[in-house]
Short mmCIF file of C-alpha atoms and ligand atoms in Angstrom, two decimals:
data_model
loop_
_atom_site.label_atom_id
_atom_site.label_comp_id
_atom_site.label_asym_id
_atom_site.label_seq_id
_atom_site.Cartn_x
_atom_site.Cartn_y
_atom_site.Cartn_z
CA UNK A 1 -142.74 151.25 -95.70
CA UNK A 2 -141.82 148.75 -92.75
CA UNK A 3 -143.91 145.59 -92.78
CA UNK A 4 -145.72 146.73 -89.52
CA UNK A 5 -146.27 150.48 -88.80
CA UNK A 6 -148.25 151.83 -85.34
CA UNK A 7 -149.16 155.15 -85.90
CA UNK A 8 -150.49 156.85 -82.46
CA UNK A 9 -151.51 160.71 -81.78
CA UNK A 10 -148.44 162.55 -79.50
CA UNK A 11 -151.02 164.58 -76.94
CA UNK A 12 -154.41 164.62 -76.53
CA UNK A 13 -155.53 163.66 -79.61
CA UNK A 14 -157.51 165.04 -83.00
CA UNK A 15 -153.57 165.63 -84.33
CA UNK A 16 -154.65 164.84 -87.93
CA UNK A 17 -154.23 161.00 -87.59
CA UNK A 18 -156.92 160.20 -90.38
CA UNK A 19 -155.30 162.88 -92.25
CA UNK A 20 -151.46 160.82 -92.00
CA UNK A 21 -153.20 157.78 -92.48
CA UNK A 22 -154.37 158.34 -95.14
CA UNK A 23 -151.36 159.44 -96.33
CA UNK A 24 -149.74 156.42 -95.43
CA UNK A 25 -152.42 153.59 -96.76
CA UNK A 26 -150.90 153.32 -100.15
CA UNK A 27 -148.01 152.05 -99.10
CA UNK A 28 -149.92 149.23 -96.91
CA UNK A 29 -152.60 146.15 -97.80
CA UNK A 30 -154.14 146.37 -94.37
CA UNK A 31 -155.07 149.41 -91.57
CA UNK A 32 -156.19 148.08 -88.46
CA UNK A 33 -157.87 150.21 -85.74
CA UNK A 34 -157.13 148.24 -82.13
CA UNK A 35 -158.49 150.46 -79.51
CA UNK A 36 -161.23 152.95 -78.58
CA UNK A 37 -164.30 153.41 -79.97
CA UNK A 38 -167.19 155.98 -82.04
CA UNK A 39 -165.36 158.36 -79.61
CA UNK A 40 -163.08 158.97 -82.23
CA UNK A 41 -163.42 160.73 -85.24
CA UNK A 42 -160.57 160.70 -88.22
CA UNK A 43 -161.40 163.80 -90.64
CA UNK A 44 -159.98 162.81 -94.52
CA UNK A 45 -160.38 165.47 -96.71
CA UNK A 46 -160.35 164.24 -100.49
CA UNK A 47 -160.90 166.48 -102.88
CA UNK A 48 -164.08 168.35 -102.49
CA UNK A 49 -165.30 165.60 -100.37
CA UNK A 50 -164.87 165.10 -96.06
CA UNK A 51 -165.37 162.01 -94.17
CA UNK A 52 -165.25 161.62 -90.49
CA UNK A 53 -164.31 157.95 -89.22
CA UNK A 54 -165.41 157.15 -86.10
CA UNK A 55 -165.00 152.93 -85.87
CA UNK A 56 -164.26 152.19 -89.49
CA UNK A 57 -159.95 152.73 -90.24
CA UNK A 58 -159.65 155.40 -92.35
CA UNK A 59 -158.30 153.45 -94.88
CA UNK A 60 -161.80 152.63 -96.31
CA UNK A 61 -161.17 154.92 -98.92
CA UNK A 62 -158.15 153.68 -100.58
CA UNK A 63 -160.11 150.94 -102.50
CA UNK A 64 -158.63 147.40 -102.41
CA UNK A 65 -157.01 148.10 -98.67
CA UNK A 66 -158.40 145.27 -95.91
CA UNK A 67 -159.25 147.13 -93.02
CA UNK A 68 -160.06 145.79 -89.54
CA UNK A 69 -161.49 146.54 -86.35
CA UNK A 70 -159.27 144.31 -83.74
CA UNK A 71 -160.54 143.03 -80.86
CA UNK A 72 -159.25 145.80 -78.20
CA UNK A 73 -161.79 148.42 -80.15
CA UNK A 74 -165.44 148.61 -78.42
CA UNK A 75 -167.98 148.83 -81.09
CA UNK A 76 -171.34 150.17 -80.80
CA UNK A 77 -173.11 148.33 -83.72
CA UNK A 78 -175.60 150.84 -84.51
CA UNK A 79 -173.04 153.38 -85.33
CA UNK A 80 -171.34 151.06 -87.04
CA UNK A 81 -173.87 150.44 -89.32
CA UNK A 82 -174.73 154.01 -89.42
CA UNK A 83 -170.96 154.59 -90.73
CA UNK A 84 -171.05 151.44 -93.39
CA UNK A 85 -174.05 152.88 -95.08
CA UNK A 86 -172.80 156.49 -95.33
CA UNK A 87 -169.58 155.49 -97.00
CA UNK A 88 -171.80 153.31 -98.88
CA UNK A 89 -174.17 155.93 -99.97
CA UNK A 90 -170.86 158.12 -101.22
CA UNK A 91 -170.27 154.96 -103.18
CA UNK A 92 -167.47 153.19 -101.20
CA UNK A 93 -168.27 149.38 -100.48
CA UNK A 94 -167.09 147.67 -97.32
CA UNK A 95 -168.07 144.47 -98.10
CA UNK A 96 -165.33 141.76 -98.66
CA UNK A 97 -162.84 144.28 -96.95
CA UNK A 98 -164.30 145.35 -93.97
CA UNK A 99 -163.15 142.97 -91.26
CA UNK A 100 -164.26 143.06 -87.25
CA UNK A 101 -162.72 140.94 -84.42
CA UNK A 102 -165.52 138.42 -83.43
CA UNK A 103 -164.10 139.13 -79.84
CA UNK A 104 -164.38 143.38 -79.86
CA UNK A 105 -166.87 143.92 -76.96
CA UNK A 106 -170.13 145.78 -77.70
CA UNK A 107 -171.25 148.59 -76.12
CA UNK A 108 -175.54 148.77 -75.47
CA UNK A 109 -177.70 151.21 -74.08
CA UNK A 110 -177.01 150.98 -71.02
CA UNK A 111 -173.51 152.08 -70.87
CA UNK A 112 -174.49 155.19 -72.79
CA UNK A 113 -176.71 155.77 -70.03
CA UNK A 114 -174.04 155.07 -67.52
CA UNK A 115 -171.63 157.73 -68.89
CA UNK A 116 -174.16 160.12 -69.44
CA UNK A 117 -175.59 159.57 -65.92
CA UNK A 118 -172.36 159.91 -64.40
CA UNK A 119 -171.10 163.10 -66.92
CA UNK A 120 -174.39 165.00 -65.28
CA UNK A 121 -174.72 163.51 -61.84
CA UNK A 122 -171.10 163.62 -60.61
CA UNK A 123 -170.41 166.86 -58.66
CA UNK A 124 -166.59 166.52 -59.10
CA UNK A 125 -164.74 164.49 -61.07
CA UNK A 126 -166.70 165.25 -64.47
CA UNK A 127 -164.38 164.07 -67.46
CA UNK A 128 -166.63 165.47 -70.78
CA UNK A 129 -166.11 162.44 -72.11
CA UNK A 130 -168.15 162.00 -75.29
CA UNK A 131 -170.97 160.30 -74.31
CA UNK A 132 -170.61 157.24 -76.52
CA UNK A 133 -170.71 154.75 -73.46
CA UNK A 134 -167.11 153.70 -73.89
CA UNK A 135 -165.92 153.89 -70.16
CA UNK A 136 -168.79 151.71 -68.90
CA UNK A 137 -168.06 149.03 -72.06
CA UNK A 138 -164.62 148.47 -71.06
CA UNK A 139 -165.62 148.25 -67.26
CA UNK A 140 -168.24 145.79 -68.47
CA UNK A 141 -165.15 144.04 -70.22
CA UNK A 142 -162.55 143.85 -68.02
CA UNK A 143 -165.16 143.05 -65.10
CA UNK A 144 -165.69 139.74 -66.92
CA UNK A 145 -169.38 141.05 -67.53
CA UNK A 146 -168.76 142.28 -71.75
CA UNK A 147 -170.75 140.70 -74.25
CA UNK A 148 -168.27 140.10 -77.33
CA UNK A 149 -169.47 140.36 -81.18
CA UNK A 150 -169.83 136.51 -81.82
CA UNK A 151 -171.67 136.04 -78.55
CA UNK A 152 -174.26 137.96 -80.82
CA UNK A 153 -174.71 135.05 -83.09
CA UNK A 154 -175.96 132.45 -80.55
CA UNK A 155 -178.81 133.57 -79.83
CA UNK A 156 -179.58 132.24 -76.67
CA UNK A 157 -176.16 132.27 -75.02
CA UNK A 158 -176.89 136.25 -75.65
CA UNK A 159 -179.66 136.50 -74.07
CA UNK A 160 -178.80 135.10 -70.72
CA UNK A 161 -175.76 137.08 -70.78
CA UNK A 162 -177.74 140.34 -72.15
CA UNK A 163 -180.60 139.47 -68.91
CA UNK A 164 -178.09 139.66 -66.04
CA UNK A 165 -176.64 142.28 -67.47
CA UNK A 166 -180.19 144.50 -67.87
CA UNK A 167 -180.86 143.27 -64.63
CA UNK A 168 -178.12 144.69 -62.88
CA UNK A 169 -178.07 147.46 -64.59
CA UNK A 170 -181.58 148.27 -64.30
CA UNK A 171 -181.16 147.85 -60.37
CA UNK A 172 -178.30 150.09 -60.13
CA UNK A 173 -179.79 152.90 -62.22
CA UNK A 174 -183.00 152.78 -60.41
CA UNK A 175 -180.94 153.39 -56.81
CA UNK A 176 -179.02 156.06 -58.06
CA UNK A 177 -181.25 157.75 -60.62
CA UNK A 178 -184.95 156.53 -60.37
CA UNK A 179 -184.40 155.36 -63.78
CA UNK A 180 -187.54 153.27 -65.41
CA UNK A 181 -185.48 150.57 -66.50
CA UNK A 182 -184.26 149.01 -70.07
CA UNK A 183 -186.55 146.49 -71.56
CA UNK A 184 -184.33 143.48 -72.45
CA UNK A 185 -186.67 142.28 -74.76
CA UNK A 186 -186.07 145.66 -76.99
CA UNK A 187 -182.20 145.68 -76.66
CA UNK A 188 -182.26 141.85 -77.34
CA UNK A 189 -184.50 141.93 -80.70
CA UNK A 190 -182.35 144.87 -82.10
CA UNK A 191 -179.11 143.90 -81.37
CA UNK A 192 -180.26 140.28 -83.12
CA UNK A 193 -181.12 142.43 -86.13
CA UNK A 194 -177.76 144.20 -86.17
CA UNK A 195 -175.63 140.94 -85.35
CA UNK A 196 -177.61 139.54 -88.43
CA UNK A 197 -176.46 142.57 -90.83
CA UNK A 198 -172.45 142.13 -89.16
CA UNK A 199 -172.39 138.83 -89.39
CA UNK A 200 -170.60 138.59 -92.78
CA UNK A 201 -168.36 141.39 -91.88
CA UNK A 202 -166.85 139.04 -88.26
CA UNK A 203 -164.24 136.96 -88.06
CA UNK A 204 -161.09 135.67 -85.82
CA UNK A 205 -159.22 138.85 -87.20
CA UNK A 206 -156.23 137.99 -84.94
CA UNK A 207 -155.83 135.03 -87.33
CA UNK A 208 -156.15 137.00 -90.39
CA UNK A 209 -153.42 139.76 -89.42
CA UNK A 210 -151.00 136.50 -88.44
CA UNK A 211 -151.50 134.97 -91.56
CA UNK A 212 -151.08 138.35 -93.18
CA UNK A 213 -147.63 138.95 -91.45
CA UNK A 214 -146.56 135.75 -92.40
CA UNK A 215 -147.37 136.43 -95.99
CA UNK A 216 -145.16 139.29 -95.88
CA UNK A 217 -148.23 142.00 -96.56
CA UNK A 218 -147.58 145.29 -94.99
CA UNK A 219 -149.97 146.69 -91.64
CA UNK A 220 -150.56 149.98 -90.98
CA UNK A 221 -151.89 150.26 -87.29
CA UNK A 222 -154.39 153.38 -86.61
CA UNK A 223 -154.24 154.34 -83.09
CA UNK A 224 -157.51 156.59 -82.13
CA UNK A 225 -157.37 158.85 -79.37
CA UNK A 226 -153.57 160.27 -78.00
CA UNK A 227 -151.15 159.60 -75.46
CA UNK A 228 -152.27 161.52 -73.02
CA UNK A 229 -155.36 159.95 -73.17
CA UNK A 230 -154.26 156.99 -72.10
CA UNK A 231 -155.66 154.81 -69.54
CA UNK A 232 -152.50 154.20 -67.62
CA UNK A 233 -150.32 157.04 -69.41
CA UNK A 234 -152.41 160.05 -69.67
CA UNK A 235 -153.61 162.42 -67.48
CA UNK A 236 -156.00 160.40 -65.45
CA UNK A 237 -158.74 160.34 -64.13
CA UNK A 238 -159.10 162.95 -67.47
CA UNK A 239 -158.34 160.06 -70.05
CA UNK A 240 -160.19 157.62 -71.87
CA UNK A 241 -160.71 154.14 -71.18
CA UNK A 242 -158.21 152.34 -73.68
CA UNK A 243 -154.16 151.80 -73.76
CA UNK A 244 -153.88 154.64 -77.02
CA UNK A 245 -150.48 154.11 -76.90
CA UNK A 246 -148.43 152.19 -79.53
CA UNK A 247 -148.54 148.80 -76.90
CA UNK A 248 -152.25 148.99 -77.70
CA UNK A 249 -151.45 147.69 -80.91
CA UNK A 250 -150.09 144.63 -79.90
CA UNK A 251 -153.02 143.35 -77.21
CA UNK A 252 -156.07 145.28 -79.16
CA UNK A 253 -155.20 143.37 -82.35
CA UNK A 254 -153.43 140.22 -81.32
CA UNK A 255 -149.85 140.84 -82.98
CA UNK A 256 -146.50 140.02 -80.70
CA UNK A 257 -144.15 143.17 -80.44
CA UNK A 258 -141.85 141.59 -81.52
CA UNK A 259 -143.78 142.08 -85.18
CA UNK A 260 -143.67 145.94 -84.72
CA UNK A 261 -140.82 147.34 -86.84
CA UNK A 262 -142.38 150.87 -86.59
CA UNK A 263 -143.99 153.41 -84.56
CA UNK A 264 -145.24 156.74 -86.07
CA UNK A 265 -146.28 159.65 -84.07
CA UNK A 266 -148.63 162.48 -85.55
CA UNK A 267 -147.81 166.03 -83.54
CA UNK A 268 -150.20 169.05 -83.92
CA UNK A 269 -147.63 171.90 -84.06
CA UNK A 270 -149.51 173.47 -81.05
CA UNK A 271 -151.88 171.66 -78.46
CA UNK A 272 -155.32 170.69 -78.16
CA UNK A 273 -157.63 168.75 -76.36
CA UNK A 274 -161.37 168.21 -75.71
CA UNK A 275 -163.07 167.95 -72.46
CA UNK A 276 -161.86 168.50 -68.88
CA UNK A 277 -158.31 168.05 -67.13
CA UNK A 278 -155.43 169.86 -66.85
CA UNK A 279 -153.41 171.62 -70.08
CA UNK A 280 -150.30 173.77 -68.92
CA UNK A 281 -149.88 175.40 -72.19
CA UNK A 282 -153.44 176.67 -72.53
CA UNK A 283 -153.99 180.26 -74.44
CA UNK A 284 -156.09 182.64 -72.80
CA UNK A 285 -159.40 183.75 -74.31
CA UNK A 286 -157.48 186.10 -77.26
CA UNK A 287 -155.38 183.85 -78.70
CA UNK A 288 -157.70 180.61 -78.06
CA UNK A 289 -160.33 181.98 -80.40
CA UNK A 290 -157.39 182.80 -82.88
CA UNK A 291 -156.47 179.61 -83.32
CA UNK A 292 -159.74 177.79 -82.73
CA UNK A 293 -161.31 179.54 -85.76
CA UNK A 294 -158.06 179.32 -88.00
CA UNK A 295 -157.48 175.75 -86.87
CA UNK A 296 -161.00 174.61 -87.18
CA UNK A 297 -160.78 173.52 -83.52
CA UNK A 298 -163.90 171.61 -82.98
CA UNK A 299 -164.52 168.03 -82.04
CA UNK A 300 -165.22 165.72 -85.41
CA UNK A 301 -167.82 163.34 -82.90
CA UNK A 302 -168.88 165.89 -80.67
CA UNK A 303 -168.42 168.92 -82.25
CA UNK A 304 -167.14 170.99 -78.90
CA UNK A 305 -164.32 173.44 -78.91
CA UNK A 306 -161.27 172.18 -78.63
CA UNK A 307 -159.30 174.16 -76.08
CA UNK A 308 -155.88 175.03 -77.60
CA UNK A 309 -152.45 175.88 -76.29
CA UNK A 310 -148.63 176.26 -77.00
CA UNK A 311 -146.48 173.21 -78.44
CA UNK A 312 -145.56 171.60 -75.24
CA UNK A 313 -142.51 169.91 -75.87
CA UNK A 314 -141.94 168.09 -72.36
CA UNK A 315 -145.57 166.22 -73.17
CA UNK A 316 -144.50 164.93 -76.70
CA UNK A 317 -141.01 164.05 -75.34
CA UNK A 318 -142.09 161.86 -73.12
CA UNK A 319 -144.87 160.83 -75.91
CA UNK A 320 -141.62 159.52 -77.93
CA UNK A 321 -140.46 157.90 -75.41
CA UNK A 322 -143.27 155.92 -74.15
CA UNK A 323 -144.00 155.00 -77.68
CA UNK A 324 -141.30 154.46 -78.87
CA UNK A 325 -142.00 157.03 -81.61
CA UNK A 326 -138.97 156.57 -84.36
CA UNK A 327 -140.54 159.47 -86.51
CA UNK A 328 -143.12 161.88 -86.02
CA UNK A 329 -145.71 163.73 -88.74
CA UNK A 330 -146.12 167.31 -87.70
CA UNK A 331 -149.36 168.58 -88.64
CA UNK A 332 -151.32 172.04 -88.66
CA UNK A 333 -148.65 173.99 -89.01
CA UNK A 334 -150.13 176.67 -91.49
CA UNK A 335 -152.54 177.61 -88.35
CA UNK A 336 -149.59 179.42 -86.83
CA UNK A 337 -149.30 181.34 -89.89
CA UNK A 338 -150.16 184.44 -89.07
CA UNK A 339 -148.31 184.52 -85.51
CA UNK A 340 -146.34 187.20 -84.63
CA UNK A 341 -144.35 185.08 -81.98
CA UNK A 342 -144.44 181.68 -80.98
CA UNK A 343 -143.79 179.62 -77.93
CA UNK A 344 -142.53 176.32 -77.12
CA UNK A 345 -143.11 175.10 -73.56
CA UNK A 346 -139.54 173.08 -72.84
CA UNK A 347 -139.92 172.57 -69.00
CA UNK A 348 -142.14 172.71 -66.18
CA UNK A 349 -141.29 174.06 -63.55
CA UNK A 350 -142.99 172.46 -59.21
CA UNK A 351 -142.24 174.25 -55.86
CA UNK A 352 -138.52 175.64 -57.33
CA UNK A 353 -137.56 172.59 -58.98
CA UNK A 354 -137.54 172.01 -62.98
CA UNK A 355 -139.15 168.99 -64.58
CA UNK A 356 -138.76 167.06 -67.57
CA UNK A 357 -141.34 164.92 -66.63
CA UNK A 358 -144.92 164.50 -65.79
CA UNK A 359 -144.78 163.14 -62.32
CA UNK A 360 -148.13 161.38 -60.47
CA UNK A 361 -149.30 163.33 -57.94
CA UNK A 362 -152.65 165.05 -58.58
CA UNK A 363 -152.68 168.19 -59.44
CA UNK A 364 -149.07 169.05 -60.77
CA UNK A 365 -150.01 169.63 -64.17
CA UNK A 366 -152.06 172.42 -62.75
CA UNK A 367 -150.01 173.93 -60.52
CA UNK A 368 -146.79 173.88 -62.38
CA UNK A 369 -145.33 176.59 -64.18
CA UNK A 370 -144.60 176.54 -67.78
CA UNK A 371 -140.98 177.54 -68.91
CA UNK A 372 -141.13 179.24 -72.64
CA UNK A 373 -139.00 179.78 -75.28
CA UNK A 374 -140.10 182.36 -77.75
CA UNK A 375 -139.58 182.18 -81.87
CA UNK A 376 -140.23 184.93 -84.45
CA UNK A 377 -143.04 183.65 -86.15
CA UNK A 378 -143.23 183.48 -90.45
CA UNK A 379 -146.29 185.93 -90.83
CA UNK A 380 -146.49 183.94 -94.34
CA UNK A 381 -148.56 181.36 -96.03
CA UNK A 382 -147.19 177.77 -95.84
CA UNK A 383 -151.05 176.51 -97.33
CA UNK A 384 -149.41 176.67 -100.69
CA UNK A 385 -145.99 175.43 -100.47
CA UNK A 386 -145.24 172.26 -102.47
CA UNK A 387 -141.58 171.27 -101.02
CA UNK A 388 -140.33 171.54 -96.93
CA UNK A 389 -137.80 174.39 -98.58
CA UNK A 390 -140.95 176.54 -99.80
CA UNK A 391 -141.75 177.20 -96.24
CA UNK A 392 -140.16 180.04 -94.56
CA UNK A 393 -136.85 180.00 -92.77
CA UNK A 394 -138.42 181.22 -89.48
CA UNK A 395 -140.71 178.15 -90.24
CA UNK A 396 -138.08 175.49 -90.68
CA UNK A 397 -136.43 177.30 -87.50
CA UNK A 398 -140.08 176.30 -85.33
CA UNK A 399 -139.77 172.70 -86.58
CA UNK A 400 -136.23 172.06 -86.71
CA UNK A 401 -136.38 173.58 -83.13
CA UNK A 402 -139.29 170.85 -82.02
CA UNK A 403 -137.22 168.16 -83.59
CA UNK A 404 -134.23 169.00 -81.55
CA UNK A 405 -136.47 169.17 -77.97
CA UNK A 406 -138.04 165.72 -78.58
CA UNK A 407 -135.45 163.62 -80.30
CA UNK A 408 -136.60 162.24 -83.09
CA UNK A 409 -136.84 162.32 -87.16
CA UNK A 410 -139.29 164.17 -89.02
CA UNK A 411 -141.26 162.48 -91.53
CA UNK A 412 -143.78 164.43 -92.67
CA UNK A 413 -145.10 168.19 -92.56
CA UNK A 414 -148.83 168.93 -93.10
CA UNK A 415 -149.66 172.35 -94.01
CA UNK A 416 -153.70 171.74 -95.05
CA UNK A 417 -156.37 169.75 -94.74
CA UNK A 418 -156.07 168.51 -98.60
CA UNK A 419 -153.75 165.46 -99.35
CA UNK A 420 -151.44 167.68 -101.39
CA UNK A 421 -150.84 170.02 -98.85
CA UNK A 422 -148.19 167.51 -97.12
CA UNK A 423 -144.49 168.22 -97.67
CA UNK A 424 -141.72 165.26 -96.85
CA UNK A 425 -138.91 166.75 -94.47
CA UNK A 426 -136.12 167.54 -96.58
P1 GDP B 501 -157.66 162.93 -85.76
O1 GDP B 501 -158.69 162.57 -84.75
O2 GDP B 501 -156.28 162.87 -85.20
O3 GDP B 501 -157.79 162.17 -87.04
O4 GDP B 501 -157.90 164.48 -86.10
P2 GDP B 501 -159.33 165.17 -86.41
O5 GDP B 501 -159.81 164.74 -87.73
O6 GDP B 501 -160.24 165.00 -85.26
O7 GDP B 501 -158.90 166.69 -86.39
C1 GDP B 501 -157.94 167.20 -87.25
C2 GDP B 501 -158.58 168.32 -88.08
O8 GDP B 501 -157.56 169.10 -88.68
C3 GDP B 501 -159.44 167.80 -89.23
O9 GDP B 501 -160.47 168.74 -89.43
C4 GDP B 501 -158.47 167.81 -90.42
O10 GDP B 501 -159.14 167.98 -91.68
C5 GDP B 501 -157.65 169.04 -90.12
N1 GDP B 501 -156.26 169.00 -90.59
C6 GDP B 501 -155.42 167.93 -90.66
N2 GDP B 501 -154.19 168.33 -91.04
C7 GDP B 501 -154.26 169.67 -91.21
C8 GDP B 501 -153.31 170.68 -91.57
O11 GDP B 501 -152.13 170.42 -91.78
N3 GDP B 501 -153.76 171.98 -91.61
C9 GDP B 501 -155.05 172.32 -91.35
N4 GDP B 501 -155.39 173.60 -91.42
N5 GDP B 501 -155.96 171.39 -91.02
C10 GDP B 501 -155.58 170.10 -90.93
P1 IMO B 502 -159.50 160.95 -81.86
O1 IMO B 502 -159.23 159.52 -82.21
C1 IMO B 502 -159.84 163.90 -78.67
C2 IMO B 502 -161.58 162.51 -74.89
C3 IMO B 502 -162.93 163.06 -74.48
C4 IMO B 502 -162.75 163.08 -72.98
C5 IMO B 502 -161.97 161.81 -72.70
C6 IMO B 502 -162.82 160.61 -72.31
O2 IMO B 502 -160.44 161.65 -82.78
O3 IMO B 502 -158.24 161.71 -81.62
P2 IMO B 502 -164.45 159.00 -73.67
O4 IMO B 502 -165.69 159.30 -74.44
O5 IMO B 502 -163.37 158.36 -74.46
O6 IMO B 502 -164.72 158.26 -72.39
O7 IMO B 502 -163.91 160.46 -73.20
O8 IMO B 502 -161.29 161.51 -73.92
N1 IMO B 502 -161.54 161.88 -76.23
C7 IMO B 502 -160.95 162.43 -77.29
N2 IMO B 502 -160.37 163.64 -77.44
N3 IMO B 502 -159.86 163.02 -79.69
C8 IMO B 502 -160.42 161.79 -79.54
O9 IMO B 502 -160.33 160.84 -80.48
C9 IMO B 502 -161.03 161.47 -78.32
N4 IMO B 502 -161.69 160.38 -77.85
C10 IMO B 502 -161.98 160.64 -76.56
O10 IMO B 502 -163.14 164.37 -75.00
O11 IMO B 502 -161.93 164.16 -72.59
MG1 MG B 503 -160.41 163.37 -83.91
#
């Protein structure tokens, strides 16, 4: 394992990151989660047991791993909490190696309200985000107005930061809502009581990972979210808020590139995503509820239905590239099991012209036409197979074929939810 590993989702996310992950953690001391916030959720399937990580890396549950929540995550402290004493409850500690960035910003009532205000009140333009008040936290942050997780611990610094924030808030919801208002004095006395529980948990976790490096211990970095989710990558305005691509790593947990020797991307072996925006390889309504119900296609936070599509190898091409992806982990595979025929989307295709691409101009993804190529499908189970030659030929065809379109080496195949259903390439 390379000292330094980024692992990011290829498309819209939900690929089966905790799943890799997990995979991955014994091999490193530390998993760091730099970006996003409880709008993810990592499913790890363990024996007869399932845990969905939202904030916490998902390498909790290797014991004796350091994990850490890096500044560039936005953590809502409740859930956090929440998430501590569930793991706790199924007998997995997080004291001593749960770490958070005394510089993540916090996200308070009022930027729930904000996204869920603007999710119900906006005529056009609705993302189906997930509610979780991360947009309006990193608005907050990068408008110079955040409050940060050690601004928590002095008390009265907070609360003359928390006031003018209420205040403003307050005002704007009011105008554009008739909303009552939030009492500071609540938000302040609670979030007091959860600084006091988190307080053990903070530190300059920049520091830490430096020293760490220096040491010569190995990082495994879990990006949440997927490329196309990006704030500047993806397919905005229908993106989330944070950089979920592998440069995320660097500013959302304070490490130099230079200190990256790796970046691992996790492909579904067809396409989902969650919420609104476009999605050229989309099924229609037959062969969506196929693979929704085979592939257990619904949101680990939210729990909508994820719309599903076609591998569409033009998006995790230019996933590779913009990551930097040296290898990828293909995951999900034994959904397509039972296809008859199966498509790859290897171009789209704009007013005549074919494109390799996804160019900037509103609306292309919607308008353009997908080019296919159609394989014979297995019509076997892969759930069982130990080794990557168990699998069918017209199986090792599909993925030998996706390796081809988007250039790079294949690590990993993932053919079940269960940690032993995960086959090295070759
Ligand atoms: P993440 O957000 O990228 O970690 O992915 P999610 O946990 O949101 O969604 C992936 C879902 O697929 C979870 O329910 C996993 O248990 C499940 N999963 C992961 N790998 C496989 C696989 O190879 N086959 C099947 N059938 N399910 C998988
Ligand atoms: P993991 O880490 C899939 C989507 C939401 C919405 C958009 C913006 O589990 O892969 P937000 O609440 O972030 O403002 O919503 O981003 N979204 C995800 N989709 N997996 C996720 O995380 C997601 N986190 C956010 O559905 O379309
Ligand atoms: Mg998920």
């Amino acid at each position: 394992m390379a000292q330094a590993t980024v692992l990011v989702g290829a498309q819209w996310g939900d690929e089966g990151k905790g799943k890799v992950i997990d995979i991955l953690t014994k091999d490193v001391q530390y998993v760091v989660r730099y970006q996003g916030g409880n709008n993810a959720g990592h499913t790890v399937v363990i024996g007869d047991d399932k845990y969905v990580l939202h904030l916490i890396p998902s390498g909790i549950l290797h014991s004796g791993k350091i994990c850490v929540i890096g500044h560039g995550v936005v953590i809502d402290p409740k859930a956090l909490i929440d998430e501590i004493l569930l793991l706790e409850e199924k007998g997995i500690d997080c004291r001593g190696r749960l770490k958070i960035s005394d510089k993540a910003h916090v996200i308070f009532p009022y930027h729930n309200k904000i996204d869920e205000f603007r999710e119900s009140k906006r005529k056009q333009g609705k993302i189906g985000t997930t509610k979780r008040g991360i947009g309006p936290c990193y608005a907050d942050k990068v408008s110079r107005v955040g409050i940060r997780m050690g601004e928590l611990f002095d008390e009265r610094y907070f609360k003359d930061r928390l006031e003018s924030n209420v205040e403003e808030k307050n005002a704007l919801l009011k105008d554009l809502d008739s909303f009552e208002g939030f009492p500071v004095e609540d938000i302040f006395k609670k979030y007091c009581e959860y600084a006091r529980y988190l307080k053990s948990f903070t530190c300059d976790t920049t520091m830490l990972l430096n020293e760490a490096l220096k040491k010569g211990d190995t990082i495994l970095f879990e990006g949440a979210q997927g490329t196309f989710l990006d704030v500047d990558y993806g397919t905005y305005p229908y993106v989330t808020s944070s950089n979920s691509t592998a440069g995320g790593a660097c500013t959302g947990a304070g490490i130099g590139p230079s200190k990256i020797d790796k970046v691992i991307g996790v492909v579904k072996a067809y396409t989902t995503r969650v919420g609104e925006g476009p999605f050229p390889t989309e099924f229609g309504p037959e062969l969506m509820e196929k693979i929704r119900e085979k592939g257990g296609e619904f949101g680990a936070t939210t729990g909508r239905a994820r719309r599903c599509g076609w591998f569409d190898s033009v998006l995790v091409k230019n996933s590779v590239d913009i990551n930097g992806i040296d290898e990828v982990a293909i995951t999900k595979l034994d959904v397509l099991d039972e296809m008859e025929t199966i498509k790859i989307c290897t171009a789209y295709k704009y007013n005549g012209e074919l494109y390799y691409n996804i160019p900037g101009n509103p609306g292309f993804l919607d308008e353009c036409e997908t080019i296919y190529e159609e394989h014979s499908g297995w019509e076997e189970d892969t759930s069982n197979a130990t080794a990557y030659r168990d699998l069918p030929e017209n199986a090792r065809k599909y993925l030998d074929r996706i390796k081809e379109l988007i250039g790079t080496d294949i690590i990993l195949v993932s053919v079940g939810k269960s940690r032993k259903q995960t086959l090295p390439y070759k």
